Short mmCIF file of C-alpha atoms in Angstrom, two decimals:
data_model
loop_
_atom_site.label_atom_id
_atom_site.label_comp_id
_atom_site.label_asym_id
_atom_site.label_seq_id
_atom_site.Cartn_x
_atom_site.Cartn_y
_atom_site.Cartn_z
CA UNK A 19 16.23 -105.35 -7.80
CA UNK A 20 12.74 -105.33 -9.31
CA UNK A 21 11.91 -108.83 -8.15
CA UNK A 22 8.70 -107.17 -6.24
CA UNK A 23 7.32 -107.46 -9.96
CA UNK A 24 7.27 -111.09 -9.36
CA UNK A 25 4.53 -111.16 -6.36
CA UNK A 26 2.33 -109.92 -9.20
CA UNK A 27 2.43 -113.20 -10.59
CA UNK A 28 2.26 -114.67 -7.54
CA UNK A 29 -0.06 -112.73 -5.32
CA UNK A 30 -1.76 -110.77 -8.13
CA UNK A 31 -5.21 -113.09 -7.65
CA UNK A 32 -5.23 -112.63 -3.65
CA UNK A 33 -4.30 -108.60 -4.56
CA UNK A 34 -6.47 -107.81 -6.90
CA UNK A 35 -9.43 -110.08 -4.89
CA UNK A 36 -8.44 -107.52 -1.85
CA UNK A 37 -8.40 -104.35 -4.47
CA UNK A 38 -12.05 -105.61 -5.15
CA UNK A 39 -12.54 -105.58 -1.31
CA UNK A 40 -10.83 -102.22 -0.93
CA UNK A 41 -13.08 -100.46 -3.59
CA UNK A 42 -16.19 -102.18 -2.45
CA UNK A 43 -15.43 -100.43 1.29
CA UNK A 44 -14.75 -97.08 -0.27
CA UNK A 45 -17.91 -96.99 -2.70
CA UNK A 46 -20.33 -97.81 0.28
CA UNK A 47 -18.29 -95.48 2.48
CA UNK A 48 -18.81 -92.78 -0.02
CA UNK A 49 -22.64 -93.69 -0.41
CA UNK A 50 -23.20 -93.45 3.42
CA UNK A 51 -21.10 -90.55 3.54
CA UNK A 52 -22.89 -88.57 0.66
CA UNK A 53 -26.23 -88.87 2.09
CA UNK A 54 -25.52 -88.29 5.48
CA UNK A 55 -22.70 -85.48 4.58
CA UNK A 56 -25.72 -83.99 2.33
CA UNK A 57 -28.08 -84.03 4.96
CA UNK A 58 -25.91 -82.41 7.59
CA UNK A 59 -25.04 -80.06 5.61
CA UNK A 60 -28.64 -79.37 4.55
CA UNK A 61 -29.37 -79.28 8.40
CA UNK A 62 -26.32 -77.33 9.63
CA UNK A 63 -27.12 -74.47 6.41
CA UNK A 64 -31.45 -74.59 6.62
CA UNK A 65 -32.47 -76.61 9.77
CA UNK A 66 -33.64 -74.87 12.68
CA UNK A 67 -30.90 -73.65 15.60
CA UNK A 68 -30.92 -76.91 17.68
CA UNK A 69 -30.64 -78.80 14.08
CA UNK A 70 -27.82 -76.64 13.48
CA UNK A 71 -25.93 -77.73 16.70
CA UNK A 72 -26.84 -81.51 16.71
CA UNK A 73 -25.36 -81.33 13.04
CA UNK A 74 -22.10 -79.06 13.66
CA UNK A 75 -21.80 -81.45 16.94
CA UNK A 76 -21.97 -84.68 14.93
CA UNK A 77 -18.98 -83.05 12.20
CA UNK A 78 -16.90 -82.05 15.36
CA UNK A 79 -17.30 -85.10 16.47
CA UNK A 80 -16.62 -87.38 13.67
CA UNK A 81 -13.69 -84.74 12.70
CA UNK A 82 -11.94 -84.60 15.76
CA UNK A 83 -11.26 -88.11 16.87
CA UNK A 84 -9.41 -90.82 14.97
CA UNK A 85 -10.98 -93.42 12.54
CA UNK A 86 -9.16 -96.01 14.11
CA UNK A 87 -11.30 -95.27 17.56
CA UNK A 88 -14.20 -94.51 16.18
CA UNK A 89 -13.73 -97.95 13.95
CA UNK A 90 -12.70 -100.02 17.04
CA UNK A 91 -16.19 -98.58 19.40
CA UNK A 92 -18.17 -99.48 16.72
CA UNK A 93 -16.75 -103.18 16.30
CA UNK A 94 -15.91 -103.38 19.69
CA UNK A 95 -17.68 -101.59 21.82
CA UNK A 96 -21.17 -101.45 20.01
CA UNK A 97 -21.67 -105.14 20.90
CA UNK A 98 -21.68 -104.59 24.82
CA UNK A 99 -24.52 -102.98 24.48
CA UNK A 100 -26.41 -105.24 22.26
CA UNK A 101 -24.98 -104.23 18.49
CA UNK A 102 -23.26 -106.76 16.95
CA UNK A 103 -21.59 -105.83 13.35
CA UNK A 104 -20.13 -108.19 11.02
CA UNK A 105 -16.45 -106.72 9.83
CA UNK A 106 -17.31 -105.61 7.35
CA UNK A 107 -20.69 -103.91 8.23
CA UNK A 108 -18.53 -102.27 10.98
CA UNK A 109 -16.10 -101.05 8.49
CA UNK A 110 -18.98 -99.08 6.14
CA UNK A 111 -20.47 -97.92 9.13
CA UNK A 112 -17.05 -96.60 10.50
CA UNK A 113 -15.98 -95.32 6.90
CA UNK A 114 -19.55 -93.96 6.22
CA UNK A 115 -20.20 -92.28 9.29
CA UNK A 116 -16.37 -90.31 9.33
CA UNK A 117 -16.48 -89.29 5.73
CA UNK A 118 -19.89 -87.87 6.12
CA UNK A 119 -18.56 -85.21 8.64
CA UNK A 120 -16.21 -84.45 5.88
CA UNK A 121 -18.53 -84.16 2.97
CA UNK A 122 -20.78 -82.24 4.69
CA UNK A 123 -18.04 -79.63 5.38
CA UNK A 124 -17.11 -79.38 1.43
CA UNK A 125 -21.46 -79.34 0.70
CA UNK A 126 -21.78 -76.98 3.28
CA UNK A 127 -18.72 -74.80 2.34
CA UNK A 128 -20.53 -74.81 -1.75
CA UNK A 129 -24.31 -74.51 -0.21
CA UNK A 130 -23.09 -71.02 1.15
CA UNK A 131 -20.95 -69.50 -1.49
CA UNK A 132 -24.11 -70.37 -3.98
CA UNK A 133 -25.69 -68.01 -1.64
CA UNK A 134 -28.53 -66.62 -0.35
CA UNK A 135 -29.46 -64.38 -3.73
CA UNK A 136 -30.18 -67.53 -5.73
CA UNK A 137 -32.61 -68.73 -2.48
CA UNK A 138 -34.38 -65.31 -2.94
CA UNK A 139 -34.36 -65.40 -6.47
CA UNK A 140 -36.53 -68.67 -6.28
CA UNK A 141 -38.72 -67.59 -3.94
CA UNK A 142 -39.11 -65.03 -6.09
CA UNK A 143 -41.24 -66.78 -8.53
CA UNK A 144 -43.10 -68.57 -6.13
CA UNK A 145 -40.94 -72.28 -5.27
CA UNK A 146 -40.90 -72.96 -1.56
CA UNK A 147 -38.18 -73.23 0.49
CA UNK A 148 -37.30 -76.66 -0.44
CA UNK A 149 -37.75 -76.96 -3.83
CA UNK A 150 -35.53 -73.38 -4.29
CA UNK A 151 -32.97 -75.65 -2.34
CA UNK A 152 -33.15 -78.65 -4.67
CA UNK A 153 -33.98 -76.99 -8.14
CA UNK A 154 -31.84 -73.84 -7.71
CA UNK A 155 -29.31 -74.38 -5.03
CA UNK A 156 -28.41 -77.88 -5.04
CA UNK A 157 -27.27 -78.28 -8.86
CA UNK A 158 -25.03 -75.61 -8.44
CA UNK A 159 -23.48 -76.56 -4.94
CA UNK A 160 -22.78 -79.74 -5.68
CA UNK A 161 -20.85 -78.49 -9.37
CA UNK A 162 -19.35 -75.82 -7.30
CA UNK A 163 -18.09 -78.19 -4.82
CA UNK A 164 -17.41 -81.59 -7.14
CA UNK A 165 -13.31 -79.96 -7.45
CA UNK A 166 -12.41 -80.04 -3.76
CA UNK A 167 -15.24 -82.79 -2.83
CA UNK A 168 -12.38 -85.27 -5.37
CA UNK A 169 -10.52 -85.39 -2.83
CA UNK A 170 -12.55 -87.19 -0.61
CA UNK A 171 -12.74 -90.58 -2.51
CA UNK A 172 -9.28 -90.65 -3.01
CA UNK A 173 -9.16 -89.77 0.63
CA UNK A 174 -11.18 -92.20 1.70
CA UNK A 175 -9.40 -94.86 -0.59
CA UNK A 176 -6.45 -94.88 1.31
CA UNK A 177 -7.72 -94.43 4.43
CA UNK A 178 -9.69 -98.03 4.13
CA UNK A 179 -6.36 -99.77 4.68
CA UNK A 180 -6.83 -99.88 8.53
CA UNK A 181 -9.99 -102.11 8.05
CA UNK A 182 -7.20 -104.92 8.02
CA UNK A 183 -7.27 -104.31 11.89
CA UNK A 184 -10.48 -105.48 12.24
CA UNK A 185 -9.42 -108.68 10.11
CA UNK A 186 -11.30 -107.29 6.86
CA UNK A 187 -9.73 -109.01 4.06
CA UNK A 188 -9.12 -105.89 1.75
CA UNK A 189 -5.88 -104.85 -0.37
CA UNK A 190 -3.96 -104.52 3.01
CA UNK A 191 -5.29 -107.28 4.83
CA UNK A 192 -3.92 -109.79 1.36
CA UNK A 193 -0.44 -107.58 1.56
CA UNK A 194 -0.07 -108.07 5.11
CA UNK A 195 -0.75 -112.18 4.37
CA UNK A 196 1.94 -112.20 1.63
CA UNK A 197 4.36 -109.81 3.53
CA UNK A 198 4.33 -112.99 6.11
CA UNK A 199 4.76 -115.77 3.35
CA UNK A 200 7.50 -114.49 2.18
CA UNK A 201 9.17 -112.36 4.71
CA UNK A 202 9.92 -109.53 1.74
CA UNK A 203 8.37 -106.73 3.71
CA UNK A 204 9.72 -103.88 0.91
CA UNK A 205 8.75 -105.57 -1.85
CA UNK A 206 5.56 -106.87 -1.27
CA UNK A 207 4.06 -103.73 0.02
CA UNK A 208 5.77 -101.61 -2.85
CA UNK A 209 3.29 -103.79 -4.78
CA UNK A 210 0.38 -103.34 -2.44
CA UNK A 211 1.38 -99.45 -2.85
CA UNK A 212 1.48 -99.70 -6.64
CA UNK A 213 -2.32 -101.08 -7.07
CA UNK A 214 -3.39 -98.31 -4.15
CA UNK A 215 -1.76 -95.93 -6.99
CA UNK A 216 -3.27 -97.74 -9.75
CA UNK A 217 -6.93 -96.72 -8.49
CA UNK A 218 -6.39 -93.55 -7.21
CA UNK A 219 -4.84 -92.74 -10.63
CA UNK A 220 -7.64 -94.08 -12.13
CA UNK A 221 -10.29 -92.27 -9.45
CA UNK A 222 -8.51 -88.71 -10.28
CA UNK A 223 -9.12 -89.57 -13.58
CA UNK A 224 -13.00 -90.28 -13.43
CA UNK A 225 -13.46 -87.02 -11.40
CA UNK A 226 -11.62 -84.90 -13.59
CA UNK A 227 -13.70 -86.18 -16.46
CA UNK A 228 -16.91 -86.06 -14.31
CA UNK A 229 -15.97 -82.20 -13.68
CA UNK A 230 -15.42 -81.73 -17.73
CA UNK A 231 -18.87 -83.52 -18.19
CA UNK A 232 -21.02 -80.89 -15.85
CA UNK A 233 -19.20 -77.92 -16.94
CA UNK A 234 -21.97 -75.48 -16.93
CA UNK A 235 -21.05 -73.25 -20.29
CA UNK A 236 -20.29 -69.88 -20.05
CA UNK A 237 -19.68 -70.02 -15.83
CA UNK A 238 -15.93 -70.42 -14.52
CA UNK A 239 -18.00 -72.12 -11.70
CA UNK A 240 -14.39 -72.56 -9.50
CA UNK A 241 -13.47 -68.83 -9.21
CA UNK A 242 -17.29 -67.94 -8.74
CA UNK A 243 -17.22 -66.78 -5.22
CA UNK B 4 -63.03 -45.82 -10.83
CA UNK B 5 -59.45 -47.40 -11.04
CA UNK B 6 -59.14 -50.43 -9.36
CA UNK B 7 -56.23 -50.58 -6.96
CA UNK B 8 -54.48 -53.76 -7.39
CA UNK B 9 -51.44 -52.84 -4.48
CA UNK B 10 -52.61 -51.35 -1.30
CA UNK B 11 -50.10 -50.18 1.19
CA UNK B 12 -51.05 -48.88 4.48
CA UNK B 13 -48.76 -47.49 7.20
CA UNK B 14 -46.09 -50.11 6.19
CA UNK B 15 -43.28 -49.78 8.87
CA UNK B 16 -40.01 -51.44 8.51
CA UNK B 17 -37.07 -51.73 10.86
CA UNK B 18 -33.78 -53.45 11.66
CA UNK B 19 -33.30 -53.34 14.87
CA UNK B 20 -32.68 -49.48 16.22
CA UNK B 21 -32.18 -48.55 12.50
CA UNK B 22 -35.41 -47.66 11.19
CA UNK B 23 -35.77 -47.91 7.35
CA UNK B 24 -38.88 -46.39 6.82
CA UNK B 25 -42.20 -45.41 8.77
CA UNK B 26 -45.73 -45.24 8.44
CA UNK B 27 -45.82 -45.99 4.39
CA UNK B 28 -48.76 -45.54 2.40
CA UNK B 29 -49.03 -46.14 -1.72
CA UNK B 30 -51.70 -47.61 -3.46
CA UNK B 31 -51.04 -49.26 -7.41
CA UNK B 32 -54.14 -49.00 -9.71
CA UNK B 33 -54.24 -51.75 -12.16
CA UNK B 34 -51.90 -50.59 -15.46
CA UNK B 35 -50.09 -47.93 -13.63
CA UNK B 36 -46.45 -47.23 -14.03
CA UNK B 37 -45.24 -46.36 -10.67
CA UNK B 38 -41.48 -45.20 -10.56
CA UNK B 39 -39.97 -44.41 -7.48
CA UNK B 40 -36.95 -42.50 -7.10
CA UNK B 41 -34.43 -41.38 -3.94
CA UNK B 42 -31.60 -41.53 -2.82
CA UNK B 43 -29.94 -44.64 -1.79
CA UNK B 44 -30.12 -46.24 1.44
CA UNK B 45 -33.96 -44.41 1.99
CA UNK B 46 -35.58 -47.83 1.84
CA UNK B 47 -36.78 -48.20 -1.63
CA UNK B 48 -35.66 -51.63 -2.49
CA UNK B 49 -36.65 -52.95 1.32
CA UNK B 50 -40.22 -51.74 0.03
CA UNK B 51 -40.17 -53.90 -2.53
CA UNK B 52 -38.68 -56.87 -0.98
CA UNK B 53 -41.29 -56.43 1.75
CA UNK B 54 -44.17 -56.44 -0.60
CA UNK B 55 -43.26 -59.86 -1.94
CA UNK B 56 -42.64 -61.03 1.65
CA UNK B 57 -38.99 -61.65 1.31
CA UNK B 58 -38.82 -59.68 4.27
CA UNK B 59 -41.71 -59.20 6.54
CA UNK B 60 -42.58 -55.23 7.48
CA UNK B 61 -42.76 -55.06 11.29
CA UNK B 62 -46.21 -53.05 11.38
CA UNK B 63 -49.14 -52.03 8.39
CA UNK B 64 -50.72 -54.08 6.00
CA UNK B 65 -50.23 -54.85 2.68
CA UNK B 66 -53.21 -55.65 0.09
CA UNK B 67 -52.81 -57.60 -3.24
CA UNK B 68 -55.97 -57.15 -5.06
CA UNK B 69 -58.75 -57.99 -1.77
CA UNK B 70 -56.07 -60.19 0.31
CA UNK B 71 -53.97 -58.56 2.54
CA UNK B 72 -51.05 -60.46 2.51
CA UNK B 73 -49.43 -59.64 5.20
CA UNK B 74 -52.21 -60.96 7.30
CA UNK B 75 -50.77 -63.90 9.36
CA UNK B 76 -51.01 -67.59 7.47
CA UNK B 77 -50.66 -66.30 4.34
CA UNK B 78 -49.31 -68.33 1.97
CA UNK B 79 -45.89 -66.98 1.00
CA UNK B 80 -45.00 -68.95 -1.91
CA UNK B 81 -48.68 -68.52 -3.50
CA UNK B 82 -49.00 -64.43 -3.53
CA UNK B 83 -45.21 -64.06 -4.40
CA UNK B 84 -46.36 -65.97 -7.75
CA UNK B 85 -48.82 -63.00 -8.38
CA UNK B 86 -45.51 -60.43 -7.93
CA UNK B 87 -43.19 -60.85 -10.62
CA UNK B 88 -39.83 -59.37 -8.94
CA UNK B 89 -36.97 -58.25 -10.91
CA UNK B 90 -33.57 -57.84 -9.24
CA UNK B 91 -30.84 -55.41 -9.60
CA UNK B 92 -28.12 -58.58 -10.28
CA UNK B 93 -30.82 -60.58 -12.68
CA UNK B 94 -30.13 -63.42 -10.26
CA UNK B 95 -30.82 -65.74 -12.88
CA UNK B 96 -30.45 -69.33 -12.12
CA UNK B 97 -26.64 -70.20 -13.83
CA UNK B 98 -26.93 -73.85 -14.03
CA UNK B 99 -29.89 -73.20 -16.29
CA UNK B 100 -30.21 -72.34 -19.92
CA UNK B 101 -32.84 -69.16 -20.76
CA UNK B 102 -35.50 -71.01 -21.09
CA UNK B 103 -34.87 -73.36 -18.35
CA UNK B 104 -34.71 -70.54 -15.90
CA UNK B 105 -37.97 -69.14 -17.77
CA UNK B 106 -39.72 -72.57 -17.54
CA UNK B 107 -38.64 -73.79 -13.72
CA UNK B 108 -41.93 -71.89 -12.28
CA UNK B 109 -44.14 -73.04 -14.95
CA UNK B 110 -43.69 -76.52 -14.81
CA UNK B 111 -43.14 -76.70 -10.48
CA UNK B 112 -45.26 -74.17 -9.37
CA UNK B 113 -48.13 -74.08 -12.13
CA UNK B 114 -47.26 -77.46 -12.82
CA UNK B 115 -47.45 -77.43 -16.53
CA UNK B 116 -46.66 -80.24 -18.96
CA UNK B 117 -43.20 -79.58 -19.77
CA UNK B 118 -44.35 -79.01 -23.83
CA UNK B 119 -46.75 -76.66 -21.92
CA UNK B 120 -44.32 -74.79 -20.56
CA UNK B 121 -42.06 -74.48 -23.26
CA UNK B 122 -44.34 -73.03 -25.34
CA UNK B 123 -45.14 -70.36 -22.68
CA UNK B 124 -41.55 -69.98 -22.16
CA UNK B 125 -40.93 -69.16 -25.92
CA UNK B 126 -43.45 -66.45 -25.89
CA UNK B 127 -42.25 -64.58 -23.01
CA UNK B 128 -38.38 -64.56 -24.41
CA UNK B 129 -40.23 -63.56 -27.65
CA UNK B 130 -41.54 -60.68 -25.76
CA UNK B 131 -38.91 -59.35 -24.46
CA UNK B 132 -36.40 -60.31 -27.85
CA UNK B 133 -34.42 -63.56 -27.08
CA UNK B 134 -36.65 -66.00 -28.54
CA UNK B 135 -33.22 -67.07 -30.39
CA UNK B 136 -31.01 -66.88 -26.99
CA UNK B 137 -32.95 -69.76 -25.35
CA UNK B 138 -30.20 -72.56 -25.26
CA UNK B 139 -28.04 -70.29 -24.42
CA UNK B 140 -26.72 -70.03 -20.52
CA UNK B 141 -26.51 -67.04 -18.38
CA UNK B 142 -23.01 -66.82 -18.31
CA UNK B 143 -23.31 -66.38 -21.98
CA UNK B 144 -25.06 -63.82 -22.18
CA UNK B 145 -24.74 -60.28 -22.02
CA UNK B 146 -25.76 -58.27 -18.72
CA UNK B 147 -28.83 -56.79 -20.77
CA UNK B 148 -29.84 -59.81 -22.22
CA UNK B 149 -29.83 -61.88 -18.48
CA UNK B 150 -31.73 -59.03 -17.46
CA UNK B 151 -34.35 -59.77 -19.97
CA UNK B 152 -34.55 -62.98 -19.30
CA UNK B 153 -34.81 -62.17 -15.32
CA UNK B 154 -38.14 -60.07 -16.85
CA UNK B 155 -39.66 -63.19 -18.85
CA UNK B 156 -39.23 -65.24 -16.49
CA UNK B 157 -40.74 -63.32 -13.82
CA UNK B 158 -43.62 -62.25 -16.86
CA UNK B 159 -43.91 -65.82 -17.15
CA UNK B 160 -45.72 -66.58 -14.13
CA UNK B 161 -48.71 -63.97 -15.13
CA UNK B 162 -48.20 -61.82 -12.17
CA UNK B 163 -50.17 -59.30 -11.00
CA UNK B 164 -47.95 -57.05 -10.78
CA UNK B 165 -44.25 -56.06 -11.66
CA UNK B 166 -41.49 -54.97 -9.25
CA UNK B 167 -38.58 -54.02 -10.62
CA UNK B 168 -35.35 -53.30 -7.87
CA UNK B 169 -32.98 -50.85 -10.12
CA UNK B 170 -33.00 -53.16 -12.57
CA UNK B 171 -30.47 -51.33 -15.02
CA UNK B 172 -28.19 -50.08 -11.94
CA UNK B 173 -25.71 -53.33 -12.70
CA UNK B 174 -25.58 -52.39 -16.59
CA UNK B 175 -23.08 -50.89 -18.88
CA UNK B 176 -24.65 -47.73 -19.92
CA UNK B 177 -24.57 -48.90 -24.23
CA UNK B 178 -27.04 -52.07 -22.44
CA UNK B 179 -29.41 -49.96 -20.77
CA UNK B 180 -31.47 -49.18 -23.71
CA UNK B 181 -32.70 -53.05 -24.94
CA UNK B 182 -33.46 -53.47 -20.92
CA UNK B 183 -35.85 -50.07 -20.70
CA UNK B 184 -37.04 -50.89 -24.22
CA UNK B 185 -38.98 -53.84 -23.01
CA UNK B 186 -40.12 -52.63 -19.69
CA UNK B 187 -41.51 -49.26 -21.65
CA UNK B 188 -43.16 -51.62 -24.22
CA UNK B 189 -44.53 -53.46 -20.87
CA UNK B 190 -46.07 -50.39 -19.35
CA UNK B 191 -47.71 -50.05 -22.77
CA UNK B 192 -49.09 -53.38 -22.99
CA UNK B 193 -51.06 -52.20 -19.67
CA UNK B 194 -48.94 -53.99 -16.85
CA UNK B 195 -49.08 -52.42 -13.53
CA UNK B 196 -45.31 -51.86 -12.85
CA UNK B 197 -43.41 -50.72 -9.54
CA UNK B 198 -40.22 -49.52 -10.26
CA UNK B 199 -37.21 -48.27 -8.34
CA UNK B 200 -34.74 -46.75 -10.75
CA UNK B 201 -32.69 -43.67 -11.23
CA UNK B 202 -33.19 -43.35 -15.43
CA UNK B 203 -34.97 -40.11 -14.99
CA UNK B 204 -35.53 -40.54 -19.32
CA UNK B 205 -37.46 -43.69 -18.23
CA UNK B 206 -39.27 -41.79 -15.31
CA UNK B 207 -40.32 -38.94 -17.55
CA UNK B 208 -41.92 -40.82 -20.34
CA UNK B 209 -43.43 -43.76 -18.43
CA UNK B 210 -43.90 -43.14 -15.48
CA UNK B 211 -47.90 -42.66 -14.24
CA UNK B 212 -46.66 -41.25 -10.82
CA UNK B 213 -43.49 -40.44 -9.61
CA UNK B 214 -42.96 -41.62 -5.78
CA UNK B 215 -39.86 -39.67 -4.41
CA UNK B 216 -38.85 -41.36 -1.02
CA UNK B 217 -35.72 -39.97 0.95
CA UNK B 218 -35.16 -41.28 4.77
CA UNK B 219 -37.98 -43.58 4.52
CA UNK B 220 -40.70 -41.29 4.06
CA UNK B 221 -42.64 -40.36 0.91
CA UNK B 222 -41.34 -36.84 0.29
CA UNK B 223 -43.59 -36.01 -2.53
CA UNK B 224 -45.77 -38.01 -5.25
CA UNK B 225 -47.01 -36.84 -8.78
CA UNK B 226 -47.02 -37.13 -12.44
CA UNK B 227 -43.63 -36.39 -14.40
CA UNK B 228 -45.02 -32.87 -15.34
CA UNK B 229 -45.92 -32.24 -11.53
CA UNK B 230 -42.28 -33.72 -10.21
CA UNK B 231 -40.37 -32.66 -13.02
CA UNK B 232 -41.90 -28.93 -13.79
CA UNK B 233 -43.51 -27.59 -10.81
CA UNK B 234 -42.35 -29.89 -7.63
CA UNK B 235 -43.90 -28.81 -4.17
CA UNK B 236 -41.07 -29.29 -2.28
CA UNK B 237 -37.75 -27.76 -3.05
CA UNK B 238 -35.88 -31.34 -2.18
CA UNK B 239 -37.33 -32.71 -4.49
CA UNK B 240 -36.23 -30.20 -7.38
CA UNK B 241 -33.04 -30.52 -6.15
CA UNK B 242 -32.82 -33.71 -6.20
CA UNK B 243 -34.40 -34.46 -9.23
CA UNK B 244 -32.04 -31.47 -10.90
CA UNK B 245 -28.86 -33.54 -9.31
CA UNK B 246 -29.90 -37.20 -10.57
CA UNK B 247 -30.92 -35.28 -13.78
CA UNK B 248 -27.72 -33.79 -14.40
CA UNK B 249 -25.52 -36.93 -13.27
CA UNK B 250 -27.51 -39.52 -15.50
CA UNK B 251 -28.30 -37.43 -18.01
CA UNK B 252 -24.26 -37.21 -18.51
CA UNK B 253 -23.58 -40.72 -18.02
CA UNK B 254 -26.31 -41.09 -20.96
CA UNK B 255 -24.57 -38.69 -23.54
CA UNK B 256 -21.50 -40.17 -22.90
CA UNK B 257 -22.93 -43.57 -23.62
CA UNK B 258 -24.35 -42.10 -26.98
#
């Protein structure tokens, strides 16, 4: 019955080599993703009107068709008109530019409920625009938003697996290769499942002790509205 | 001669069809206590966001000291540095500790060395009593205190003058008196203070002039005695007699 705790032993190099592959793709995604999601947001909350649009075009975009497509034009359609991507460049680009339209609708979503009485408040005393928005407004968006914003490496975690489609040799790419040695379909990929759970477990666990760590003291920052 | 430091002239302000006030005029003189009173909704707070240009007036001038700054190109960020501005909701920065939100315009506008700015920091939560509050954050403190720390760190910045938007309106009446305490001791120290409030107590005893606005136009202006004793117009006695009477309960029952 529990003989899937064998391809440990006898995968566990090639899964945890692909686990290495699999975090690798979500950390850049995430990067990419943060600093484009933060700049969208930044755009679609401060930039001028046709800022606003290009930015709330690029999340509808991004948010309303599939990875998979959007993964498969970048790999294979880019090139016809003169970008070639490695794999794996495709898949950060792919993973980067989709969770950015994300992120920048949990920044944007924190960026407003902090308000414009903290904007005015720092204008107040004489900060520009800009530095209100990163001395005043940022610190507290991004705490505000870190609780729901968890969800988007974990997320983005599990979405990774359909890299393997573009022959990316993550966690799902190594499963699929063992699946096929040994023709144990159930059992190998209830051990591909249990390392996806491993990190996630471990990712909930980083968040939830990055969100003790910037408690600000005295503010129940989650039910501020 | 007093010296005017706040010049308003014909200051006009609407939204849209909805016209908040008309034709303004009020001049400051440097250490004047200026309280202006009304009913709500006559444009007293829009007055005082539109003389630190958080909202622009759409005709009349404005001066601070010899600069108008309304005049077109102005730069915003500099004159509202002059304007300390205290707000009805302290709208003190949360993330920040006392002194941090007492020290962000010292070190990144006047760009002081952060020991600098510390020390600057200290004295102005001295001043207004909560020299031993500074580590602490604004959601730890009381309404009264954050509202004293919303005055140092406005003070903080040297302004030229102080607005002050109803700034014990948000207050439970026992933590109105530390709040009025300092701005009294303020007025007395010779700052040149605008303020919009309804503690008639406060308006009486510190008060140069008394500015009573309703509908956006300056009913009537005077000392306390004048506006308190022998008004001009009867609206203004009644009014005065109304917010009088309703405050002047809510303060006995605080007692």
């Amino acid at each position: 019955m529990l003989t899937w705790l064998g391809y440990f032993e006898r995968f566990g190099k090639n899964f945890l080599r692909g686990a290495g592959v699999t975090l690798e793709l979500t950390a850049v995604g995430l990067v990419i993703g943060f600093v484009l999601g933060l700049l969208l947001a930044l755009a679609r909350s401060y930039g001028p009107k046709w800022l606003q649009r290009a930015a709330g075009g690029y999340i509808a975009v991004f948010r309303g068709t599939p990875l998979l497509v959007q993964l498969f034009i970048i790999y294979y359609g880019l090139p016809e008109l003169g970008l070639t991507f490695s794999q794996n460049m495709a898949a950060y680009l792919a993973l980067g530019l989709n969770s950015a339209a994300y992120q920048a609708e949990y920044l944007r979503g924190s960026i407003n409920a902090i308000g414009s009485a903290q904007m005015q408040a720092g204008r107040s005393i004489g900060l520009s625009k800009w530095q209100t928005i990163s001395y005043v407004i940022l610190p507290q968006a991004l705490r505000l938003a870190l609780p729901s914003w968890s969800n988007e490496p974990i997320s983005l975690l599990k979405t990774t697996a359909i890299v393997f489609l573009i022959a990316v040799q993550d966690l799902m790419a190594e499963g699929k290769r063992a699946a096929t040695t040994t023709f144990d379909f159930v059992g190998v990929y209830l051990a591909v499942a249990v390392v996806y759970l491993v990190m996630v477990f471990a990712l909930d666990a980083l968040f939830k002790f990055l969100e003790r760590k910037t408690k600000i003291p005295g503010m129940d920052i989650e039910t501020r509205r | 001669m007093p010296k005017p430091i706040l010049t308003i002239k014909n200051l006009t302000k609407t939204y849209g069809q909805n016209v908040i006030f008309q034709h303004l005029d009020l001049t400051v003189n440097e250490g004047d206590t200026i309280v202006i009173i009304g009913p709500s909704g006559t444009g007293k707070s829009t007055l005082l966001r539109c003389i630190n240009l958080l909202t622009r007036p759409n005709e009349g001038q404005i001066w601070l000291d010899d600069l108008e700054i309304t005049a077109k190109g102005t730069d915003e960020d500099q004159v509202r540095q002059h304007i300390g501005m205290v707000f009805q909701n302290f709208l003190l920065f949360n993330h920040l500790t006392a002194l941090g939100n007492v020290k962000l315009g010292l070190t990144r506008v006047k760009h002081l060395s952060d020991e600098a700015a510390t020390e600057k920091a200290m004295r102005e939560l001295n001043r207004v009593g909560l020299a031993d509050r500074a580590n602490h954050y604004p959601g730890q403190l009381s309404g009264g205190q954050q509202q004293r720390v919303g005055i140092a760190r406005a003070l903080a910045m040297d302004p030229r003058v102080m607005l002050f938007d109803e700034p014990t309106s948000a207050l439970d009446p026992e933590l109105i008196g530390e709040v009025l305490e300092v701005m009294r001791q303020l007025s007395l120290d010779g700052m040149t203070m605008l303020v919009v409030t309804h503690e008639m107590g406060f308006a009486r005893e510190v008060a140069d002039r008394i500015v009573f606005m309703e509908k956006g136009y300056i009913v009537e202006e005077g000392s306390p005695d004048e506006m308190f004793n022998h008004p001009k117009f009867d609206r203004t006695r009644e009014f005065l007699w109304k917010i009088t009477e309703l405050y002047g309960k809510k303060e006995k029952e605080a007692e």
